[in-house]
Amino acid sequence: MKRLVQGNEAIFLGAIKAGANFFAGYPISPSSEILVLAAEYAARDPGFKFIQSEDELAAANAIIGASLAGAKSFTATSGPGFTLMQEAIGYGHQVEIPTVIVDVQRVGPATGMPTMPAQQDIVQTNYGSSGDYYPLVFYPNSVEECYRYAAAAFSAAEESLSPVIVLSDAFVGHLNEVVDIDAIEVEVVPRSRPPLGTGRRFFTGLAHDEEGKPRTADAMVYREWLSKVKARHKKVAARYSDLEFKENTSTDTLLISYGIVSRVIAPLASEFALFRPIRIFPMMGVELRECAQGYEKIVVIEANDGQYACLVERELKREVIQIPLLGGRINLDLARKGLSEKLERGLP
Amino acid sequence: MFKDLLKLERFPTTWCPGCGIGQIMIQLAMVMDELGLNYTNCTIISGVGCTGRLAGYMNVDGVYTLHGRTLPVAEAVKLVTPSLKVIVVSGDGDLASIGGNHLFHAARRNPDLTVLCNNNQVYGLTGGQAGPTTPRDTPTVSSPAGAHYDPVDLQNLIKAGAKYFYAKTTVYHQLHLRNCVREAVAWPGFAFVDIISQCIENNGRRLGFNSAYEMLLHFRKTYKRAPEGAETLEPYEIGIVRQG
Ligand code: SF4
């Protein structure tokens, strides 16, 4: 049945579709609708477990515990909470824990501008915890995609055995669109790791060998482990190489955007070529290079001060023009103004 | 046999000779053996620090969590699998300092968890810095002129709720320790066992003890059993206070 659905609600419904049965979270705008929906769902369905945690450190560690106990678990937060969750995200990568974290972004740093929309957690998403790790990250831009990629995140988490991130922002999270949720088909990957209470395993945040035995001074064991994990993530990422590319042969300029900004600048398709990564991390390499071929100018428009633009620059090894939409104001006029300043008047 | 509950193939442990943690592990294994707890019905969650390594030496599924995060992990495990006996073993620094917020809230929510706190009154693994349980005026590497503050009052923190279980014991009083662990495991709620133990290498020697044995004798001399039915344990009393 078609009905009005909110972005945050679609994320929750996508999680349920994927078989999620555990949520822990701490209230923070603009993500709190997801926590409230989880609380309501748990009140109706005893098979769904819910904890309102004392802080985001607890929430992120609770979803790890729940995953080890065999649940499909998730949490939802925004910038400052996402920062607190970084330690657990790193742990999840070291211990290879499938779980899902939703970050509905707002303007930062710190408490920032609650709760104006932003895309300022891009770098934090990829590099926020200590050590080297290779997170899988989706950034939907519509209510339908919120549903689709929330569900995909759970499958990718199982396949990669890692915490998978769904990025959103205050606009996408609070967007209301008419969709027929039941008509959206998603693939669901079941849980694979046997739950706690079935073996004699040791799950440790220390570097360890295949048996879970701590190996804290063995470079070879560490390197082998890291390359194995890296290869697995690469393989899983390839299965979710979702992007949107609108070619335009009448222009020499490719605009790159994602999330809410890609919705806002959609009307520019007649004047420019458009590229949008949906699986935003690991970085699209081959795809990005292919799409960028033949365009003289590459522009990244985003609601932060060039976080993704720098990564695109590194990937393409070409200079990239940055158009930051800052302070929670994201609209087509500002995007046009930025384009005319940088492309026509050549301002830095 | 309690030895079946230990991963003997991973011995020797990383602990210093004479450390109190091994004694806690042996008593825990004995209680588990008595109560029929094994890898099919029990899991051990431990935190970071010397004590945290304990989960890796037990023959059940074990989790070595992030520093301070044992309780959120354990609470979630218990909620997902109510039939599993979930035992948390960690140090005083992990539980009462970096994990202090979780301790206070877990005690308030009263989930069915057994928590064994290795209270050696110091950060052992990192070299002997003052911790939340270090008695005032104790010299440590981070408090050369003596610790500045009073230690955290674990008993009253745990007893703040309507329902609680708080036991205090020492590794010298082995039978008492075993009894406290047994009672805590049987308690249908949040049961906290505060176990005074010795870190000889990074605390005891600085305090003038020549060996772990001397520290144990010190526990024997200083700690006395609380009178039957006591509702509050005085400093240097061992016993159990509970309200269900
Ligand atoms: S440093 Fe102290 S607490 Fe750690 S193993 Fe050695 S004696 Fe035990």
Coordinates of C-alpha atoms and ligand atoms in Angstrom, one line a residue:
Chain A
M1 CA 0.0 0.0 0.0
K2 CA 1.2 3.5 -0.9
R3 CA 1.6 5.9 2.0
L4 CA 3.6 8.8 3.3
V5 CA 6.7 7.5 5.0
Q6 CA 9.5 9.4 6.7
G7 CA 13.1 8.8 6.0
N8 CA 14.0 7.7 9.5
E9 CA 10.9 5.5 9.6
A10 CA 12.0 3.9 6.4
I11 CA 15.4 3.1 7.9
F12 CA 13.7 1.4 10.8
L13 CA 11.4 -0.6 8.5
G14 CA 14.3 -1.6 6.3
A15 CA 16.1 -2.9 9.4
I16 CA 13.0 -4.9 10.5
K17 CA 12.7 -6.3 7.0
A18 CA 16.4 -7.4 7.2
G19 CA 15.5 -9.3 10.4
A20 CA 16.8 -6.8 13.0
N21 CA 15.7 -7.9 16.5
F22 CA 17.8 -5.7 18.8
F23 CA 18.2 -2.0 19.1
A24 CA 20.1 0.0 21.6
G25 CA 20.3 3.8 21.5
Y26 CA 20.6 7.1 23.2
P27 CA 18.2 9.9 22.2
I28 CA 19.7 12.5 19.8
S29 CA 18.1 14.7 17.2
P30 CA 17.6 14.3 14.3
S31 CA 17.8 10.5 14.7
S32 CA 15.5 10.0 17.7
E33 CA 12.5 8.8 15.6
I34 CA 14.3 5.5 15.0
L35 CA 14.8 5.0 18.7
V36 CA 11.2 5.7 19.4
L37 CA 10.0 3.4 16.7
A38 CA 12.2 0.7 18.1
A39 CA 10.8 1.2 21.6
E40 CA 7.3 0.9 20.3
Y41 CA 8.1 -2.1 18.2
A42 CA 9.7 -3.8 21.3
A43 CA 6.5 -3.1 23.3
R44 CA 4.5 -5.0 20.7
D45 CA 6.9 -7.8 19.8
P46 CA 8.7 -9.6 22.7
G47 CA 11.1 -11.1 20.1
F48 CA 12.5 -7.6 19.5
K49 CA 14.8 -6.4 22.3
F50 CA 15.4 -2.7 23.1
I51 CA 17.7 -0.9 25.5
Q52 CA 17.7 2.9 26.0
S53 CA 21.3 3.2 27.0
E54 CA 22.9 5.6 29.4
D55 CA 25.1 7.0 26.6
E56 CA 26.3 6.3 23.1
L57 CA 29.3 4.4 24.3
A58 CA 26.9 1.9 26.0
A59 CA 24.6 1.8 23.0
A60 CA 27.4 1.0 20.5
N61 CA 28.8 -1.7 22.8
A62 CA 25.3 -3.1 23.5
I63 CA 24.8 -3.8 19.8
I64 CA 28.1 -5.5 19.7
G65 CA 27.1 -7.8 22.6
A66 CA 23.7 -8.4 21.0
S67 CA 25.4 -9.4 17.8
L68 CA 27.7 -11.8 19.6
A69 CA 24.7 -13.3 21.3
G70 CA 23.2 -14.0 17.8
A71 CA 20.9 -11.0 17.2
K72 CA 20.8 -8.7 14.2
S73 CA 21.4 -5.5 16.0
F74 CA 21.5 -1.8 15.2
T75 CA 21.7 1.7 16.7
A76 CA 21.0 5.2 15.4
T77 CA 22.6 8.5 16.3
S78 CA 23.9 11.8 15.1
G79 CA 27.3 13.6 14.9
P80 CA 28.3 13.9 18.6
G81 CA 26.9 10.4 19.4
F82 CA 28.6 9.0 16.4
T83 CA 31.9 10.3 17.7
L84 CA 31.4 8.5 21.0
M85 CA 30.6 5.3 19.0
Q86 CA 33.9 5.4 17.2
E87 CA 35.7 3.3 19.8
A88 CA 33.1 0.5 19.4
I89 CA 33.3 0.7 15.6
G90 CA 37.0 0.1 15.8
Y91 CA 36.4 -2.8 18.2
G92 CA 33.8 -4.2 15.8
H93 CA 36.3 -4.2 13.0
Q94 CA 39.0 -5.9 15.1
V95 CA 36.6 -8.5 16.5
E96 CA 34.7 -8.8 13.2
I97 CA 31.2 -8.1 14.5
P98 CA 28.3 -7.7 12.1
T99 CA 26.1 -4.8 13.2
V100 CA 24.6 -1.6 11.8
I101 CA 25.0 2.0 12.8
V102 CA 22.8 4.8 11.4
D103 CA 24.2 8.3 11.5
V104 CA 21.7 11.1 10.7
Q105 CA 24.0 14.0 10.3
R106 CA 23.7 17.5 11.7
V107 CA 25.9 20.5 11.7
G108 CA 29.0 20.2 13.9
P109 CA 31.6 20.1 15.3
A110 CA 30.4 19.2 18.8
T111 CA 26.8 20.1 19.6
G112 CA 27.0 22.4 16.6
M113 CA 23.7 23.5 15.1
P114 CA 21.0 21.1 16.4
T115 CA 19.6 20.1 14.2
M116 CA 20.3 21.7 10.9
P117 CA 21.3 19.2 8.2
A118 CA 25.0 18.6 7.3
Q119 CA 27.2 16.0 5.7
Q120 CA 30.1 16.6 8.1
D121 CA 30.7 13.1 9.3
I122 CA 32.1 11.8 5.9
V123 CA 35.7 11.6 7.0
Q124 CA 34.7 10.5 10.5
T125 CA 32.8 7.6 9.0
N126 CA 35.8 6.3 7.1
Y127 CA 38.6 7.2 9.5
G128 CA 37.0 8.0 12.9
S129 CA 38.4 5.1 14.9
S130 CA 42.0 4.2 15.6
G131 CA 43.8 1.7 13.4
D132 CA 43.2 0.7 9.8
Y133 CA 39.8 -0.6 8.8
Y134 CA 37.6 -0.6 5.7
P135 CA 34.0 0.3 6.6
L136 CA 31.1 -0.3 4.2
V137 CA 29.0 2.8 4.2
F138 CA 25.7 3.6 2.4
Y139 CA 24.2 7.0 1.9
P140 CA 20.6 7.0 0.5
N141 CA 18.9 10.1 -0.7
S142 CA 15.2 9.2 -0.7
V143 CA 12.8 7.5 1.6
E144 CA 12.7 4.4 -0.7
E145 CA 16.5 4.2 -0.6
C146 CA 16.5 4.6 3.2
Y147 CA 14.5 1.4 3.3
R148 CA 16.5 -0.4 0.7
Y149 CA 19.9 0.5 2.0
A150 CA 19.1 0.0 5.7
A151 CA 18.2 -3.6 4.7
A152 CA 21.3 -3.9 2.5
A153 CA 23.5 -2.7 5.4
F154 CA 22.4 -5.7 7.5
S155 CA 23.3 -8.1 4.6
A156 CA 26.6 -6.3 4.0
A157 CA 27.3 -6.6 7.7
E158 CA 26.8 -10.3 7.7
E159 CA 28.9 -10.8 4.6
S160 CA 31.7 -8.6 5.7
L161 CA 31.5 -9.4 9.4
S162 CA 31.8 -5.8 10.3
P163 CA 29.9 -2.8 11.5
V164 CA 28.2 -1.2 8.5
I165 CA 27.2 2.5 8.5
V166 CA 24.1 4.0 7.0
L167 CA 24.6 7.8 6.6
S168 CA 21.7 10.1 6.4
D169 CA 21.2 13.8 7.3
A170 CA 18.5 15.8 9.0
F171 CA 16.8 16.5 5.6
V172 CA 16.8 12.9 4.3
G173 CA 15.8 11.6 7.8
H174 CA 12.9 14.0 8.0
L175 CA 11.8 13.7 4.4
N176 CA 8.3 12.5 3.8
E177 CA 7.6 10.7 0.6
V178 CA 4.9 8.5 -0.8
V179 CA 6.2 4.9 -1.2
D180 CA 4.9 1.4 -1.2
I181 CA 7.2 -0.2 1.3
D182 CA 5.9 -3.7 0.7
A183 CA 6.6 -3.5 -3.0
I184 CA 10.3 -2.8 -2.4
E185 CA 12.3 -6.1 -2.8
V186 CA 15.4 -6.5 -0.7
E187 CA 17.7 -9.5 -0.3
V188 CA 18.2 -10.7 3.2
V189 CA 21.4 -12.5 4.2
P190 CA 20.9 -14.7 7.4
R191 CA 23.1 -14.6 10.4
S192 CA 26.1 -16.9 10.1
R193 CA 28.1 -16.9 13.3
P194 CA 26.9 -19.2 16.1
P195 CA 25.8 -17.3 19.2
L196 CA 27.6 -17.1 22.5
G197 CA 27.0 -20.2 24.6
T198 CA 27.8 -22.7 21.8
G199 CA 31.6 -22.8 21.8
R200 CA 34.8 -22.1 23.6
R201 CA 35.8 -19.1 21.5
F202 CA 37.6 -16.0 22.6
F203 CA 36.4 -12.7 21.0
T204 CA 39.1 -10.1 21.7
G205 CA 39.9 -6.6 20.8
L206 CA 43.6 -7.6 20.9
A207 CA 45.2 -8.6 17.7
H208 CA 44.7 -12.3 17.5
D209 CA 45.2 -15.4 15.3
E210 CA 42.5 -17.5 13.7
E211 CA 41.8 -19.3 17.0
G212 CA 41.2 -16.0 18.8
K213 CA 44.5 -16.4 20.7
P214 CA 46.0 -12.9 21.4
R215 CA 49.1 -12.2 19.2
T216 CA 50.1 -8.8 20.2
A217 CA 53.7 -8.8 19.0
D218 CA 53.6 -10.7 15.8
A219 CA 53.7 -8.5 12.7
M220 CA 53.2 -11.4 10.3
V221 CA 50.0 -12.6 12.0
Y222 CA 48.7 -9.0 12.1
R223 CA 49.5 -8.3 8.4
E224 CA 47.9 -11.6 7.3
W225 CA 44.8 -10.8 9.3
L226 CA 44.5 -7.3 8.0
S227 CA 45.0 -8.3 4.4
K228 CA 42.4 -11.1 4.7
V229 CA 39.9 -8.6 6.2
K230 CA 40.7 -6.0 3.5
A231 CA 40.1 -8.5 0.7
R232 CA 36.8 -9.6 2.2
H233 CA 35.6 -6.0 2.5
K234 CA 36.6 -5.3 -1.1
K235 CA 34.7 -8.3 -2.3
V236 CA 31.6 -7.4 -0.4
A237 CA 31.8 -3.8 -1.5
A238 CA 31.9 -4.9 -5.1
R239 CA 28.5 -6.6 -4.6
Y240 CA 27.1 -3.2 -3.5
S241 CA 28.7 -0.9 -6.1
D242 CA 25.5 1.2 -6.3
L243 CA 25.8 4.6 -7.9
E244 CA 23.8 7.0 -10.1
F245 CA 25.4 8.5 -13.2
K246 CA 23.7 10.9 -15.5
E247 CA 25.8 11.4 -18.6
N248 CA 25.7 14.8 -20.4
T249 CA 27.5 15.2 -23.6
S250 CA 26.8 18.9 -23.9
T251 CA 29.0 19.8 -21.0
D252 CA 32.7 19.5 -19.9
T253 CA 31.7 19.5 -16.2
L254 CA 30.8 16.6 -13.9
L255 CA 29.1 17.4 -10.6
I256 CA 29.6 14.9 -7.8
S257 CA 27.2 14.9 -4.9
Y258 CA 25.5 12.5 -2.5
G259 CA 22.7 12.3 0.0
I260 CA 20.4 15.3 0.3
V261 CA 22.6 17.5 -1.9
S262 CA 22.1 15.1 -4.8
R263 CA 18.4 15.6 -4.5
V264 CA 18.7 19.4 -4.3
I265 CA 20.9 19.7 -7.4
A266 CA 18.9 17.2 -9.5
P267 CA 17.5 20.0 -11.7
L268 CA 21.0 20.7 -12.9
A269 CA 21.0 17.5 -15.0
S270 CA 20.2 19.4 -18.1
E271 CA 23.3 21.6 -17.8
F272 CA 25.9 19.2 -16.2
A273 CA 26.7 15.5 -15.9
L274 CA 25.9 14.1 -12.4
F275 CA 27.6 11.4 -10.4
R276 CA 26.3 10.1 -7.0
P277 CA 27.9 7.3 -5.0
I278 CA 25.3 5.4 -2.9
R279 CA 27.8 3.0 -1.4
I280 CA 29.9 5.9 -0.4
F281 CA 32.7 3.9 1.2
P282 CA 35.0 2.1 0.4
M283 CA 35.6 4.9 -2.2
M284 CA 34.4 4.1 -5.7
G285 CA 37.6 3.9 -7.6
V286 CA 37.1 2.3 -11.0
E287 CA 33.5 3.5 -11.3
L288 CA 34.5 7.1 -10.5
R289 CA 37.4 7.2 -12.9
E290 CA 35.2 5.7 -15.7
C291 CA 32.4 8.2 -15.2
A292 CA 34.8 11.2 -14.8
Q293 CA 36.6 10.3 -18.1
G294 CA 35.9 12.9 -20.7
Y295 CA 34.9 15.7 -18.3
E296 CA 37.4 18.4 -18.0
K297 CA 36.1 19.8 -14.7
I298 CA 35.1 17.8 -11.7
V299 CA 33.1 19.6 -9.1
V300 CA 32.1 18.2 -5.7
I301 CA 29.1 19.9 -4.0
E302 CA 28.6 18.8 -0.4
A303 CA 27.4 20.1 2.9
N304 CA 30.8 20.1 4.5
D305 CA 34.1 21.9 3.8
G306 CA 35.4 19.5 1.1
Q307 CA 35.6 16.2 3.0
Y308 CA 34.6 14.0 0.1
A309 CA 36.2 16.3 -2.5
C310 CA 39.6 15.6 -1.1
L311 CA 39.0 11.9 -1.3
V312 CA 37.8 12.3 -4.9
E313 CA 40.9 14.3 -5.7
R314 CA 43.1 11.6 -4.4
E315 CA 41.2 8.9 -6.3
L316 CA 41.2 10.7 -9.6
K317 CA 44.6 12.3 -9.1
R318 CA 43.1 15.5 -10.6
E319 CA 42.2 18.8 -9.2
V320 CA 38.7 19.0 -8.0
I321 CA 36.6 22.1 -7.5
Q322 CA 34.9 22.3 -4.1
I323 CA 31.5 23.8 -3.4
P324 CA 30.8 23.6 0.3
L325 CA 27.2 24.3 1.4
L326 CA 27.7 25.1 5.1
G327 CA 25.7 26.1 8.1
G328 CA 22.7 23.9 7.4
R329 CA 21.6 25.8 4.3
I330 CA 21.3 23.4 1.4
N331 CA 19.5 24.7 -1.6
L332 CA 19.7 25.0 -5.3
D333 CA 20.3 28.8 -5.4
L334 CA 23.4 28.3 -3.2
A335 CA 24.6 25.5 -5.4
R336 CA 24.1 27.7 -8.5
K337 CA 25.8 30.6 -6.9
G338 CA 28.8 28.4 -6.0
L339 CA 28.9 27.0 -9.6
S340 CA 28.9 30.5 -11.2
E341 CA 31.6 31.8 -8.8
K342 CA 33.9 28.9 -9.3
L343 CA 33.2 27.9 -13.0
E344 CA 32.5 31.3 -14.6
R345 CA 34.3 33.8 -12.4
G346 CA 37.1 31.4 -11.4
L347 CA 37.0 32.3 -7.7
P348 CA 39.0 30.0 -5.4
Chain B
M1 CA 36.6 -31.3 37.2
F2 CA 37.1 -27.6 37.5
K3 CA 40.2 -27.9 35.5
D4 CA 38.1 -28.8 32.4
L5 CA 36.8 -25.3 32.6
L6 CA 40.3 -23.9 32.0
K7 CA 42.1 -23.6 28.7
L8 CA 45.3 -25.2 30.1
E9 CA 46.8 -25.3 26.7
R10 CA 47.0 -21.5 26.9
F11 CA 48.9 -21.6 30.2
P12 CA 51.2 -20.1 31.4
T13 CA 49.0 -17.0 31.8
T14 CA 50.2 -13.5 31.2
W15 CA 49.9 -12.8 34.9
C16 CA 52.9 -12.2 37.1
P17 CA 53.7 -14.9 39.6
G18 CA 51.8 -14.3 42.8
C19 CA 49.1 -12.1 41.2
G20 CA 45.6 -12.5 42.8
I21 CA 43.7 -12.9 39.5
G22 CA 44.6 -16.6 39.1
Q23 CA 43.1 -17.3 42.5
I24 CA 39.8 -15.6 41.4
M25 CA 39.8 -17.7 38.2
I26 CA 40.3 -21.0 40.1
Q27 CA 37.5 -20.1 42.5
L28 CA 35.2 -19.2 39.7
A29 CA 36.0 -22.4 37.8
M30 CA 35.2 -24.4 41.0
V31 CA 31.9 -22.7 41.4
M32 CA 31.0 -23.2 37.7
D33 CA 32.0 -26.9 38.1
E34 CA 29.7 -27.3 41.1
L35 CA 26.8 -25.5 39.5
G36 CA 27.1 -27.3 36.1
L37 CA 28.0 -24.2 34.2
N38 CA 30.0 -24.8 31.0
Y39 CA 30.3 -23.7 27.4
T40 CA 26.7 -24.6 26.6
N41 CA 25.1 -22.4 29.3
C42 CA 27.6 -19.8 30.4
T43 CA 29.7 -17.0 28.9
I44 CA 32.3 -14.8 30.5
I45 CA 32.7 -11.1 29.6
S46 CA 35.8 -9.4 30.7
G47 CA 37.2 -5.9 30.3
V48 CA 40.6 -4.5 29.5
G49 CA 43.5 -4.7 32.0
C50 CA 45.3 -7.7 33.6
T51 CA 42.0 -9.1 34.8
G52 CA 40.5 -8.8 31.3
R53 CA 42.6 -11.6 30.0
L54 CA 40.7 -14.1 32.3
A55 CA 38.0 -14.8 29.7
G56 CA 40.7 -16.1 27.3
Y57 CA 41.7 -18.8 29.8
M58 CA 38.2 -20.2 30.5
N59 CA 36.7 -23.0 28.4
V60 CA 33.6 -21.2 27.5
D61 CA 32.8 -18.5 24.9
G62 CA 34.5 -15.4 26.2
V63 CA 34.5 -11.8 25.2
Y64 CA 37.4 -9.4 25.9
T65 CA 35.5 -6.1 25.5
L66 CA 36.8 -2.5 25.1
H67 CA 38.1 -0.9 28.2
G68 CA 35.2 -0.2 30.6
R69 CA 32.5 -1.6 28.3
T70 CA 31.9 -5.0 29.9
L71 CA 28.5 -4.1 31.3
P72 CA 26.8 -2.8 28.2
V73 CA 28.0 -5.8 26.3
A74 CA 27.0 -8.2 29.0
E75 CA 23.5 -6.7 29.5
A76 CA 22.8 -7.0 25.8
V77 CA 24.0 -10.6 25.7
K78 CA 21.7 -11.4 28.6
L79 CA 18.7 -9.6 27.1
V80 CA 19.2 -11.6 23.8
T81 CA 19.8 -14.9 25.5
P82 CA 18.1 -15.0 28.9
S83 CA 18.9 -18.7 29.4
L84 CA 22.7 -18.0 29.3
K85 CA 24.5 -17.4 32.6
V86 CA 26.5 -14.2 32.0
I87 CA 29.5 -13.6 34.2
V88 CA 31.5 -10.4 34.1
V89 CA 35.0 -10.4 35.4
S90 CA 37.0 -7.2 35.4
G91 CA 39.3 -4.9 37.3
D92 CA 38.4 -2.0 39.6
G93 CA 39.8 0.5 37.1
D94 CA 37.7 -0.9 34.2
L95 CA 34.5 -1.2 36.2
A96 CA 34.6 1.8 38.5
S97 CA 36.5 4.4 36.5
I98 CA 36.3 4.2 32.8
G99 CA 33.2 2.1 33.0
G100 CA 31.7 3.9 36.0
N101 CA 28.7 5.4 34.2
H102 CA 27.8 1.9 33.0
L103 CA 28.2 0.4 36.5
F104 CA 25.9 2.9 38.1
H105 CA 23.2 2.4 35.4
A106 CA 23.6 -1.3 35.2
A107 CA 23.1 -1.5 39.0
R108 CA 20.0 0.7 38.6
R109 CA 18.5 -1.5 35.8
N110 CA 19.3 -4.7 37.8
P111 CA 19.9 -7.2 35.0
D112 CA 20.7 -10.8 35.9
L113 CA 24.5 -10.5 35.8
T114 CA 27.2 -11.7 38.0
V115 CA 30.1 -9.2 38.3
L116 CA 33.4 -10.2 39.8
C117 CA 35.6 -7.1 40.4
N118 CA 39.3 -7.8 40.9
N119 CA 39.9 -4.9 43.3
N120 CA 43.7 -4.6 43.6
Q121 CA 43.5 -0.8 44.1
V122 CA 45.8 0.1 41.3
Y123 CA 46.2 0.1 37.5
G124 CA 48.4 -2.9 37.3
L125 CA 48.9 -3.5 33.5
T126 CA 49.8 0.1 32.8
G127 CA 52.5 0.1 35.5
G128 CA 50.9 1.0 38.8
Q129 CA 49.0 4.3 38.5
A130 CA 46.4 5.3 41.1
G131 CA 42.8 4.2 40.3
P132 CA 39.3 4.8 41.6
T133 CA 39.8 2.4 44.5
T134 CA 43.3 3.5 45.6
P135 CA 43.1 4.5 49.3
R136 CA 43.8 8.1 50.0
D137 CA 47.5 8.9 50.6
T138 CA 48.8 5.7 48.9
P139 CA 51.9 6.4 46.8
T140 CA 51.6 5.2 43.2
V141 CA 53.5 6.1 40.1
S142 CA 50.8 8.7 39.3
S143 CA 50.5 9.9 42.9
P144 CA 54.1 10.0 44.2
A145 CA 53.0 12.1 47.2
G146 CA 50.0 9.9 47.9
A147 CA 46.6 9.5 46.3
H148 CA 44.7 12.8 46.6
Y149 CA 41.1 11.5 46.9
D150 CA 39.0 9.1 48.8
P151 CA 38.3 5.9 46.9
V152 CA 35.0 5.3 45.3
D153 CA 32.4 3.8 47.7
L154 CA 31.5 0.7 45.7
Q155 CA 29.2 -0.7 48.4
N156 CA 26.9 2.3 48.5
L157 CA 27.0 2.8 44.7
I158 CA 25.7 -0.8 44.3
K159 CA 23.2 -0.4 47.2
A160 CA 21.7 2.8 45.7
G161 CA 18.8 0.9 44.2
A162 CA 15.8 -0.9 45.8
K163 CA 17.3 -4.3 44.8
Y164 CA 21.0 -5.1 45.2
F165 CA 23.6 -7.7 45.9
Y166 CA 27.0 -6.6 47.1
A167 CA 29.6 -8.9 48.5
K168 CA 33.1 -8.1 49.7
T169 CA 35.8 -10.6 50.1
T170 CA 39.5 -11.2 49.6
V171 CA 41.6 -13.7 47.7
Y172 CA 43.1 -14.7 51.1
H173 CA 39.7 -15.9 52.3
Q174 CA 39.3 -18.5 49.6
L175 CA 36.3 -20.4 51.0
H176 CA 34.5 -17.1 51.7
L177 CA 35.4 -15.9 48.2
R178 CA 34.0 -19.1 46.7
N179 CA 30.8 -18.8 48.7
C180 CA 30.4 -15.1 47.6
V181 CA 30.9 -16.2 43.9
R182 CA 28.4 -19.0 44.3
E183 CA 25.8 -16.8 46.0
A184 CA 26.3 -14.1 43.4
V185 CA 25.8 -16.6 40.5
A186 CA 22.6 -17.8 42.1
W187 CA 21.3 -14.3 42.7
P188 CA 18.5 -13.4 40.2
G189 CA 19.7 -9.8 39.5
F190 CA 22.8 -7.6 39.4
A191 CA 25.3 -9.2 41.8
F192 CA 28.5 -7.5 42.5
V193 CA 31.4 -9.2 44.2
D194 CA 34.2 -6.8 45.3
I195 CA 37.3 -9.0 45.6
I196 CA 40.3 -7.4 47.4
S197 CA 43.4 -8.9 45.8
Q198 CA 47.1 -8.3 45.3
C199 CA 49.0 -6.8 42.5
I200 CA 52.5 -7.6 43.8
E201 CA 54.5 -6.3 40.9
N202 CA 53.1 -2.9 40.3
N203 CA 51.7 -2.0 43.7
G204 CA 52.7 -4.3 46.6
R205 CA 56.4 -3.9 46.3
R206 CA 56.1 -0.1 46.3
L207 CA 54.0 -0.3 49.5
G208 CA 56.8 -2.3 51.2
F209 CA 55.5 -5.9 50.7
N210 CA 58.3 -8.4 49.8
S211 CA 56.0 -11.0 48.3
A212 CA 52.4 -11.8 47.3
Y213 CA 52.4 -14.0 50.4
E214 CA 53.0 -11.0 52.6
M215 CA 50.1 -9.2 51.0
L216 CA 47.8 -12.2 51.6
L217 CA 48.8 -12.3 55.2
H218 CA 48.0 -8.6 55.4
F219 CA 44.5 -9.3 54.1
R220 CA 44.2 -12.0 56.7
K221 CA 45.1 -9.6 59.4
T222 CA 43.1 -6.6 58.2
Y223 CA 39.8 -8.1 56.9
K224 CA 37.3 -9.6 59.4
R225 CA 33.9 -11.2 58.8
A226 CA 31.0 -8.9 59.2
P227 CA 28.5 -9.9 62.0
E228 CA 25.6 -12.2 60.9
G229 CA 22.8 -10.2 59.4
A230 CA 24.8 -7.0 58.9
E231 CA 23.1 -4.6 56.6
T232 CA 26.2 -2.6 55.9
L233 CA 29.8 -3.7 55.7
E234 CA 32.2 -1.6 57.6
P235 CA 35.6 -0.9 56.1
Y236 CA 37.7 -4.0 56.4
E237 CA 34.7 -6.3 56.8
I238 CA 33.9 -9.1 54.4
G239 CA 30.4 -10.4 53.9
I240 CA 27.3 -10.1 51.7
V241 CA 24.6 -7.5 51.9
R242 CA 21.6 -7.9 49.7
Q243 CA 18.0 -6.9 49.2
G244 CA 15.7 -8.7 46.7
Ligands
SF4_1 S1 50.7 -6.3 37.0 FE1 49.7 -6.7 39.0 S2 47.6 -7.1 38.4 FE2 48.8 -7.3 36.6 S3 49.4 -9.5 36.4 FE3 51.0 -8.4 37.5 S4 50.6 -8.6 39.6 FE4 48.7 -9.1 38.5

